[in-house]
Short mmCIF file of C-alpha atoms in Angstrom, two decimals:
data_model
loop_
_atom_site.label_atom_id
_atom_site.label_comp_id
_atom_site.label_asym_id
_atom_site.label_seq_id
_atom_site.Cartn_x
_atom_site.Cartn_y
_atom_site.Cartn_z
CA MET A 1 16.67 -47.77 -3.04
CA THR A 2 18.39 -44.41 -3.38
CA ALA A 3 16.95 -41.20 -2.03
CA MET A 4 16.46 -38.43 -4.54
CA ALA A 5 18.56 -35.40 -3.86
CA HIS A 6 16.59 -32.20 -3.43
CA GLU A 7 17.76 -28.99 -4.96
CA PRO A 8 19.02 -26.67 -2.24
CA LEU A 9 16.74 -23.72 -1.53
CA THR A 10 17.82 -20.41 -2.96
CA GLN A 11 18.45 -17.47 -0.64
CA GLU A 12 15.19 -15.90 -1.88
CA GLU A 13 13.23 -19.09 -1.12
CA VAL A 14 14.71 -19.30 2.39
CA LEU A 15 13.87 -15.62 3.00
CA LEU A 16 10.29 -16.04 1.77
CA GLU A 17 9.80 -19.22 3.80
CA GLY A 18 11.15 -17.53 6.94
CA PHE A 19 9.01 -14.44 6.34
CA LEU A 20 5.80 -16.45 5.88
CA ALA A 21 6.53 -18.34 9.12
CA LEU A 22 6.95 -15.16 11.22
CA ASP A 23 4.71 -14.74 14.23
CA THR A 24 4.70 -11.02 14.96
CA PRO A 25 3.32 -9.56 18.20
CA GLU A 26 -0.26 -8.29 18.09
CA GLY A 27 -0.57 -4.96 16.30
CA PHE A 28 2.79 -5.25 14.53
CA ARG A 29 3.01 -5.65 10.76
CA ALA A 30 5.63 -7.74 9.02
CA GLU A 31 6.28 -7.10 5.34
CA LEU A 32 8.81 -8.40 2.83
CA ILE A 33 9.91 -5.40 0.79
CA GLU A 34 12.67 -5.65 -1.81
CA GLY A 35 14.38 -8.55 -0.04
CA GLU A 36 14.15 -7.04 3.46
CA ILE A 37 11.82 -8.09 6.25
CA VAL A 38 10.31 -4.90 7.69
CA VAL A 39 8.46 -5.05 11.02
CA THR A 40 6.43 -1.98 11.92
CA PRO A 41 5.04 -1.23 15.39
CA PRO A 42 1.36 -0.34 15.92
CA PRO A 43 0.50 3.12 14.49
CA ASP A 44 -0.11 6.21 16.58
CA GLY A 45 -3.42 8.09 16.78
CA ASP A 46 -2.57 10.76 14.18
CA HIS A 47 -1.67 8.03 11.69
CA GLU A 48 -5.07 6.39 12.17
CA ASP A 49 -6.87 9.75 12.07
CA TYR A 50 -5.46 10.55 8.59
CA ILE A 51 -6.56 7.15 7.30
CA SER A 52 -10.04 7.62 8.75
CA LEU A 53 -10.41 11.08 7.17
CA ILE A 54 -9.46 9.71 3.75
CA VAL A 55 -11.67 6.61 4.00
CA ASN A 56 -14.68 8.70 5.01
CA GLN A 57 -14.28 10.96 1.97
CA VAL A 58 -13.70 8.08 -0.43
CA ILE A 59 -16.79 6.22 0.77
CA ARG A 60 -18.99 9.36 0.68
CA ARG A 61 -17.68 11.10 -2.42
CA SER A 62 -16.31 8.56 -4.93
CA ARG A 63 -18.10 8.24 -8.22
CA THR A 64 -17.61 4.46 -7.95
CA ASP A 65 -18.79 2.56 -4.86
CA MET A 66 -15.58 1.50 -3.07
CA GLN A 67 -14.57 -1.11 -0.52
CA PHE A 68 -11.71 -0.48 1.90
CA SER A 69 -9.34 -2.77 3.75
CA GLY A 70 -6.66 -1.76 6.20
CA ASN A 71 -5.44 -5.28 6.93
CA LYS A 72 -5.17 -7.13 3.64
CA GLY A 73 -1.67 -7.93 2.46
CA LEU A 74 -0.73 -7.76 -1.20
CA LYS A 75 1.53 -10.15 -3.10
CA LEU A 76 3.55 -8.02 -5.49
CA ALA A 77 6.09 -8.75 -8.18
CA SER A 78 9.72 -8.64 -7.18
CA GLY A 79 12.30 -6.38 -8.67
CA GLY A 80 14.65 -9.36 -8.77
CA GLY A 81 14.67 -11.91 -6.00
CA CYS A 82 11.71 -13.05 -3.96
CA PRO A 83 8.17 -11.65 -4.31
CA ASN A 84 7.27 -8.61 -2.24
CA HIS A 85 4.57 -8.87 0.42
CA ALA A 86 3.24 -5.46 1.53
CA ILE A 87 0.42 -4.49 3.86
CA PRO A 88 -0.72 -1.02 2.82
CA ASP A 89 -2.32 1.24 5.41
CA GLY A 90 -5.32 1.13 3.10
CA THR A 91 -6.47 -0.62 -0.05
CA PHE A 92 -9.43 0.57 -2.13
CA ALA A 93 -11.21 -1.52 -4.76
CA PRO A 94 -14.56 -1.17 -6.53
CA THR A 95 -17.22 -2.89 -4.40
CA LYS A 96 -18.60 -4.77 -7.42
CA LEU A 97 -15.32 -6.75 -7.63
CA ARG A 98 -15.61 -8.07 -4.03
CA LEU A 99 -11.82 -8.56 -3.96
CA TYR A 100 -11.52 -9.11 -0.24
CA ARG A 101 -14.08 -11.91 -0.09
CA GLY A 102 -12.55 -15.35 0.06
CA ALA A 103 -8.99 -14.07 -0.22
CA ASP A 104 -6.44 -15.31 2.28
CA SER A 105 -4.25 -12.84 4.17
CA TRP A 106 -2.08 -12.26 1.05
CA MET A 107 -4.02 -11.43 -2.10
CA PRO A 108 -2.98 -10.49 -5.65
CA CYS A 109 -3.27 -6.82 -6.53
CA ASP A 110 -5.42 -7.31 -9.65
CA GLY A 111 -8.44 -4.99 -9.39
CA VAL A 112 -7.02 -2.77 -6.62
CA ALA A 113 -7.78 0.86 -7.58
CA MET A 114 -5.56 2.62 -5.04
CA VAL A 115 -3.29 1.95 -2.09
CA LEU A 116 -2.79 4.40 0.76
CA GLU A 117 0.22 4.87 3.01
CA VAL A 118 0.69 7.33 5.87
CA THR A 119 4.32 7.70 6.89
CA SER A 120 5.34 6.43 10.29
CA THR A 121 8.59 5.04 11.67
CA LYS A 122 9.78 3.70 8.28
CA HIS A 123 8.97 6.77 6.15
CA ASN A 124 11.67 6.05 3.54
CA ALA A 125 10.12 2.64 2.87
CA ASP A 126 6.79 4.37 2.12
CA ARG A 127 8.43 7.02 -0.08
CA GLU A 128 10.71 4.73 -2.08
CA ALA A 129 10.60 0.94 -1.72
CA LYS A 130 6.85 0.53 -1.34
CA ARG A 131 6.22 2.97 -4.18
CA ARG A 132 8.36 0.80 -6.47
CA CYS A 133 6.59 -2.37 -5.27
CA TYR A 134 3.12 -0.92 -5.92
CA ALA A 135 4.20 0.28 -9.38
CA ARG A 136 5.58 -3.20 -10.21
CA GLY A 137 2.22 -4.62 -9.08
CA GLY A 138 0.43 -2.38 -11.60
CA ILE A 139 -1.64 -0.62 -8.93
CA PRO A 140 -2.98 2.44 -10.80
CA LEU A 141 -2.88 4.92 -7.90
CA TYR A 142 -0.69 5.29 -4.81
CA LEU A 143 -1.67 7.97 -2.27
CA LEU A 144 1.06 8.91 0.20
CA VAL A 145 0.48 11.14 3.22
CA ASP A 146 3.95 12.27 4.26
CA ARG A 147 3.65 13.57 7.81
CA GLU A 148 7.30 14.62 8.01
CA ALA A 149 7.03 16.74 4.83
CA SER A 150 3.46 17.82 5.71
CA SER A 151 2.32 16.86 2.20
CA ILE A 152 0.13 14.47 0.27
CA THR A 153 1.26 12.92 -3.03
CA LEU A 154 -0.73 11.00 -5.61
CA PHE A 155 1.38 8.72 -7.82
CA ARG A 156 -0.24 7.42 -11.01
CA ASP A 157 0.49 5.66 -14.29
CA PRO A 158 2.70 2.77 -13.13
CA GLU A 159 5.39 1.57 -15.49
CA LYS A 160 7.94 -1.07 -14.49
CA ASP A 161 9.55 0.04 -11.21
CA ASP A 162 7.89 3.41 -10.70
CA TYR A 163 5.02 5.75 -11.44
CA ARG A 164 5.35 8.09 -14.41
CA GLU A 165 3.30 10.91 -12.89
CA HIS A 166 2.88 12.40 -9.46
CA CYS A 167 1.25 15.44 -7.89
CA THR A 168 2.26 16.72 -4.44
CA ARG A 169 0.20 19.18 -2.44
CA PRO A 170 0.81 20.61 1.02
CA LEU A 171 -1.54 19.33 3.72
CA GLY A 172 -4.47 21.72 3.96
CA LYS A 173 -4.90 21.85 0.16
CA SER A 174 -7.03 19.49 -1.89
CA ILE A 175 -5.72 16.91 -4.33
CA ALA A 176 -7.65 15.54 -7.30
CA LEU A 177 -8.31 11.80 -7.31
CA PRO A 178 -9.04 10.60 -10.88
CA GLU A 179 -11.50 7.90 -11.99
CA PRO A 180 -12.78 5.68 -10.53
CA PHE A 181 -12.86 8.13 -7.60
CA ALA A 182 -13.34 11.41 -9.50
CA PHE A 183 -13.36 13.95 -6.67
CA GLU A 184 -11.13 16.45 -4.88
CA LEU A 185 -9.79 14.98 -1.63
CA ASP A 186 -9.89 17.73 1.00
CA THR A 187 -6.97 17.72 3.47
CA THR A 188 -7.99 20.80 5.49
CA ASP A 189 -8.72 18.64 8.54
CA PHE A 190 -5.21 17.12 8.38
CA LEU A 191 -3.69 20.26 9.90
#
């Protein structure tokens, strides 16, 4: 009886397998972004405050009833190579879809209305690599609070590897969130 030879794993398969087997310390986030494993330490208080301010407005003011998750990872299409696995600082989806129910720790991005990132130690990943990943995943809106630039940017209309439109406002000014949110997000309290 001869043993069947197995195809050797590709570099992308080895990377994905190693990533999925990671055991990060409590509070740390491990993501696989454009072929690189990115481990982020726990966020600081200002980071969490910005997220809280946005979530409160979205829940109170959105035209569509929204659910929020700050812990759910998204499986996203790759730009060549292995699939991306990102954990946004926030994910919003219409409550009626109940996307978070029954999903494991990595869910598809179908139905996600908007992702939120607040820059921290890896600000270039939020500005560039994650933006491309979210666009490839077809997520309609990407809201980026850039603490270093003291600005907030809404990216919209994903096509292939990027968003075709964006609007940047300085913190302290409002920024319009389109449907399904349909309200002006006030950033006065971010200063």
